[in-house]
Amino acid sequence: MKKFFWLIAIAVLFNSCSVEEEPEFHYEILAVDSYIAPETFIFNESHAIKVFYKKPTTCHAFQGFYFDTSGNVRTIAVQSLISHTDNCLPLEDNLQEATFYFTVKSYQTYLFKFYKGNDEEGNATYDIIEIPVTN
């Protein structure tokens, strides 16, 4: 009886450990093409900021926003997930829109740095705006 139990346990173990191929993917930061932000913020309120970016291929999927915070400075870019498949097609001028909500927690002016891509030397470039806070 013990041999029968161990035989079934081993069969279940091998069947449950079969490895299926999972699609491979990686993340990529995309440049912000343009944005719509308020001219001023109101303290302790949430404000919508629309971001427009270009989707380079059919294998790119919006995965959220990249945020870097340092005091009242916010660096923002679009984060995408790229699946490694053979059927990716390039897209031209495929402008996408995404919105995030920013809640103001300081009376100091906020500095937003929207990532615009890299220059010829590989340095990140930004479109920088200041948004003052009112009561």
PDB file of C-alpha atoms in Angstrom:
ATOM      1  CA  MET A   1       0.000   0.000   0.000  1.00  0.00           C
ATOM      2  CA  LYS A   2       2.863   2.385   0.795  1.00  0.00           C
ATOM      3  CA  LYS A   3       4.422   1.745  -2.627  1.00  0.00           C
ATOM      4  CA  PHE A   4       1.104   2.583  -4.299  1.00  0.00           C
ATOM      5  CA  PHE A   5       0.863   5.851  -2.309  1.00  0.00           C
ATOM      6  CA  TRP A   6       4.418   6.874  -3.234  1.00  0.00           C
ATOM      7  CA  LEU A   7       3.802   6.028  -6.898  1.00  0.00           C
ATOM      8  CA  ILE A   8       0.733   8.291  -6.994  1.00  0.00           C
ATOM      9  CA  ALA A   9       2.564  11.062  -5.062  1.00  0.00           C
ATOM     10  CA  ILE A  10       5.459  11.002  -7.543  1.00  0.00           C
ATOM     11  CA  ALA A  11       3.066  11.057 -10.527  1.00  0.00           C
ATOM     12  CA  VAL A  12       1.221  14.064  -9.091  1.00  0.00           C
ATOM     13  CA  LEU A  13       4.529  15.797  -8.364  1.00  0.00           C
ATOM     14  CA  PHE A  14       5.777  15.414 -11.940  1.00  0.00           C
ATOM     15  CA  ASN A  15       2.477  16.544 -13.424  1.00  0.00           C
ATOM     16  CA  SER A  16       2.279  19.608 -11.197  1.00  0.00           C
ATOM     17  CA  CYS A  17       5.837  20.670 -12.008  1.00  0.00           C
ATOM     18  CA  SER A  18       5.450  20.897 -15.753  1.00  0.00           C
ATOM     19  CA  VAL A  19       6.887  24.183 -16.898  1.00  0.00           C
ATOM     20  CA  GLU A  20       4.928  26.080 -19.501  1.00  0.00           C
ATOM     21  CA  GLU A  21       6.619  28.777 -21.484  1.00  0.00           C
ATOM     22  CA  GLU A  22       5.709  32.176 -20.147  1.00  0.00           C
ATOM     23  CA  PRO A  23       5.897  35.141 -22.480  1.00  0.00           C
ATOM     24  CA  GLU A  24       9.054  37.114 -21.971  1.00  0.00           C
ATOM     25  CA  PHE A  25       8.854  40.850 -21.475  1.00  0.00           C
ATOM     26  CA  HIS A  26      10.782  43.859 -20.247  1.00  0.00           C
ATOM     27  CA  TYR A  27       9.987  47.392 -19.148  1.00  0.00           C
ATOM     28  CA  GLU A  28      10.888  50.542 -21.022  1.00  0.00           C
ATOM     29  CA  ILE A  29      10.526  54.208 -20.143  1.00  0.00           C
ATOM     30  CA  LEU A  30       8.834  56.281 -22.857  1.00  0.00           C
ATOM     31  CA  ALA A  31       9.128  60.014 -23.393  1.00  0.00           C
ATOM     32  CA  VAL A  32       6.260  62.366 -22.651  1.00  0.00           C
ATOM     33  CA  ASP A  33       5.173  64.004 -25.908  1.00  0.00           C
ATOM     34  CA  SER A  34       2.958  66.637 -24.258  1.00  0.00           C
ATOM     35  CA  TYR A  35       0.814  67.151 -21.168  1.00  0.00           C
ATOM     36  CA  ILE A  36      -2.065  69.148 -19.746  1.00  0.00           C
ATOM     37  CA  ALA A  37      -1.535  70.357 -16.188  1.00  0.00           C
ATOM     38  CA  PRO A  38      -3.297  72.992 -14.071  1.00  0.00           C
ATOM     39  CA  GLU A  39      -1.736  76.456 -13.869  1.00  0.00           C
ATOM     40  CA  THR A  40      -2.103  76.375 -10.069  1.00  0.00           C
ATOM     41  CA  PHE A  41      -2.751  73.732  -7.434  1.00  0.00           C
ATOM     42  CA  ILE A  42      -5.106  73.994  -4.485  1.00  0.00           C
ATOM     43  CA  PHE A  43      -3.652  72.706  -1.224  1.00  0.00           C
ATOM     44  CA  ASN A  44      -4.919  69.292  -0.084  1.00  0.00           C
ATOM     45  CA  GLU A  45      -6.863  68.672  -3.319  1.00  0.00           C
ATOM     46  CA  SER A  46      -6.298  66.125  -6.067  1.00  0.00           C
ATOM     47  CA  HIS A  47      -5.583  67.403  -9.575  1.00  0.00           C
ATOM     48  CA  ALA A  48      -5.700  65.497 -12.869  1.00  0.00           C
ATOM     49  CA  ILE A  49      -2.650  65.712 -15.115  1.00  0.00           C
ATOM     50  CA  LYS A  50      -3.019  64.305 -18.636  1.00  0.00           C
ATOM     51  CA  VAL A  51       0.042  62.954 -20.351  1.00  0.00           C
ATOM     52  CA  PHE A  52       0.383  62.182 -24.058  1.00  0.00           C
ATOM     53  CA  TYR A  53       3.020  59.775 -25.374  1.00  0.00           C
ATOM     54  CA  LYS A  54       3.746  57.815 -28.538  1.00  0.00           C
ATOM     55  CA  LYS A  55       3.379  54.048 -28.499  1.00  0.00           C
ATOM     56  CA  PRO A  56       6.291  52.766 -30.646  1.00  0.00           C
ATOM     57  CA  THR A  57       5.048  49.240 -31.472  1.00  0.00           C
ATOM     58  CA  THR A  58       2.069  46.945 -31.072  1.00  0.00           C
ATOM     59  CA  CYS A  59       4.061  45.070 -28.409  1.00  0.00           C
ATOM     60  CA  HIS A  60       4.221  48.112 -26.101  1.00  0.00           C
ATOM     61  CA  ALA A  61       1.551  48.294 -23.403  1.00  0.00           C
ATOM     62  CA  PHE A  62       0.988  51.121 -20.919  1.00  0.00           C
ATOM     63  CA  GLN A  63       2.172  49.963 -17.500  1.00  0.00           C
ATOM     64  CA  GLY A  64       1.758  53.150 -15.497  1.00  0.00           C
ATOM     65  CA  PHE A  65       3.903  56.130 -14.692  1.00  0.00           C
ATOM     66  CA  TYR A  66       7.483  56.372 -13.569  1.00  0.00           C
ATOM     67  CA  PHE A  67       7.718  58.873 -10.688  1.00  0.00           C
ATOM     68  CA  ASP A  68      10.796  60.169  -8.956  1.00  0.00           C
ATOM     69  CA  THR A  69      10.189  62.427  -5.972  1.00  0.00           C
ATOM     70  CA  SER A  70      12.682  64.765  -4.361  1.00  0.00           C
ATOM     71  CA  GLY A  71      11.112  67.379  -2.080  1.00  0.00           C
ATOM     72  CA  ASN A  72       8.651  69.298  -4.264  1.00  0.00           C
ATOM     73  CA  VAL A  73      10.274  68.119  -7.514  1.00  0.00           C
ATOM     74  CA  ARG A  74       8.500  65.393  -9.473  1.00  0.00           C
ATOM     75  CA  THR A  75      10.135  63.647 -12.428  1.00  0.00           C
ATOM     76  CA  ILE A  76       7.580  61.896 -14.619  1.00  0.00           C
ATOM     77  CA  ALA A  77       7.799  59.479 -17.543  1.00  0.00           C
ATOM     78  CA  VAL A  78       5.592  56.785 -19.026  1.00  0.00           C
ATOM     79  CA  GLN A  79       6.401  53.184 -18.128  1.00  0.00           C
ATOM     80  CA  SER A  80       5.616  50.540 -20.745  1.00  0.00           C
ATOM     81  CA  LEU A  81       5.747  46.769 -20.820  1.00  0.00           C
ATOM     82  CA  ILE A  82       7.140  45.241 -24.006  1.00  0.00           C
ATOM     83  CA  SER A  83       6.299  41.634 -24.766  1.00  0.00           C
ATOM     84  CA  HIS A  84       8.902  39.656 -26.686  1.00  0.00           C
ATOM     85  CA  THR A  85       6.881  38.225 -29.535  1.00  0.00           C
ATOM     86  CA  ASP A  86       7.565  37.808 -33.222  1.00  0.00           C
ATOM     87  CA  ASN A  87       4.502  39.694 -34.376  1.00  0.00           C
ATOM     88  CA  CYS A  88       5.370  43.231 -33.207  1.00  0.00           C
ATOM     89  CA  LEU A  89       4.535  45.912 -35.726  1.00  0.00           C
ATOM     90  CA  PRO A  90       5.957  49.439 -35.644  1.00  0.00           C
ATOM     91  CA  LEU A  91       3.483  52.261 -35.092  1.00  0.00           C
ATOM     92  CA  GLU A  92       3.918  55.769 -36.420  1.00  0.00           C
ATOM     93  CA  ASP A  93       2.418  58.795 -34.700  1.00  0.00           C
ATOM     94  CA  ASN A  94       0.332  56.606 -32.401  1.00  0.00           C
ATOM     95  CA  LEU A  95      -0.400  59.203 -29.726  1.00  0.00           C
ATOM     96  CA  GLN A  96      -1.777  57.735 -26.501  1.00  0.00           C
ATOM     97  CA  GLU A  97      -3.270  59.497 -23.487  1.00  0.00           C
ATOM     98  CA  ALA A  98      -2.958  58.601 -19.811  1.00  0.00           C
ATOM     99  CA  THR A  99      -3.981  60.515 -16.691  1.00  0.00           C
ATOM    100  CA  PHE A 100      -2.622  60.529 -13.176  1.00  0.00           C
ATOM    101  CA  TYR A 101      -3.949  62.347 -10.137  1.00  0.00           C
ATOM    102  CA  PHE A 102      -1.693  64.415  -7.938  1.00  0.00           C
ATOM    103  CA  THR A 103      -2.701  65.338  -4.397  1.00  0.00           C
ATOM    104  CA  VAL A 104      -1.074  68.524  -3.129  1.00  0.00           C
ATOM    105  CA  LYS A 105       0.427  68.134   0.341  1.00  0.00           C
ATOM    106  CA  SER A 106       2.662  71.219   0.524  1.00  0.00           C
ATOM    107  CA  TYR A 107       2.177  74.956   0.146  1.00  0.00           C
ATOM    108  CA  GLN A 108       5.478  75.238  -1.730  1.00  0.00           C
ATOM    109  CA  THR A 109       5.553  75.514  -5.526  1.00  0.00           C
ATOM    110  CA  TYR A 110       5.905  72.146  -7.270  1.00  0.00           C
ATOM    111  CA  LEU A 111       8.399  71.580 -10.065  1.00  0.00           C
ATOM    112  CA  PHE A 112       7.376  68.951 -12.618  1.00  0.00           C
ATOM    113  CA  LYS A 113      10.023  67.492 -14.915  1.00  0.00           C
ATOM    114  CA  PHE A 114       8.435  65.613 -17.821  1.00  0.00           C
ATOM    115  CA  TYR A 115      10.911  63.230 -19.469  1.00  0.00           C
ATOM    116  CA  LYS A 116      11.351  64.122 -23.174  1.00  0.00           C
ATOM    117  CA  GLY A 117      13.938  61.487 -24.141  1.00  0.00           C
ATOM    118  CA  ASN A 118      17.711  61.506 -24.429  1.00  0.00           C
ATOM    119  CA  ASP A 119      19.865  63.956 -26.358  1.00  0.00           C
ATOM    120  CA  GLU A 120      22.641  62.989 -28.808  1.00  0.00           C
ATOM    121  CA  GLU A 121      25.034  62.392 -25.921  1.00  0.00           C
ATOM    122  CA  GLY A 122      22.628  60.100 -24.067  1.00  0.00           C
ATOM    123  CA  ASN A 123      21.643  62.631 -21.398  1.00  0.00           C
ATOM    124  CA  ALA A 124      18.021  62.753 -20.280  1.00  0.00           C
ATOM    125  CA  THR A 125      16.128  65.880 -21.296  1.00  0.00           C
ATOM    126  CA  TYR A 126      13.055  67.310 -19.583  1.00  0.00           C
ATOM    127  CA  ASP A 127      10.267  69.797 -20.081  1.00  0.00           C
ATOM    128  CA  ILE A 128      10.136  71.606 -16.741  1.00  0.00           C
ATOM    129  CA  ILE A 129       7.152  73.513 -15.373  1.00  0.00           C
ATOM    130  CA  GLU A 130       6.433  75.186 -12.038  1.00  0.00           C
ATOM    131  CA  ILE A 131       2.983  74.973 -10.512  1.00  0.00           C
ATOM    132  CA  PRO A 132       2.308  77.259  -7.532  1.00  0.00           C
ATOM    133  CA  VAL A 133      -0.029  76.252  -4.687  1.00  0.00           C
ATOM    134  CA  THR A 134      -2.932  78.351  -3.443  1.00  0.00           C
ATOM    135  CA  ASN A 135      -5.240  77.930  -0.441  1.00  0.00           C
TER     136      ASN A 135
END
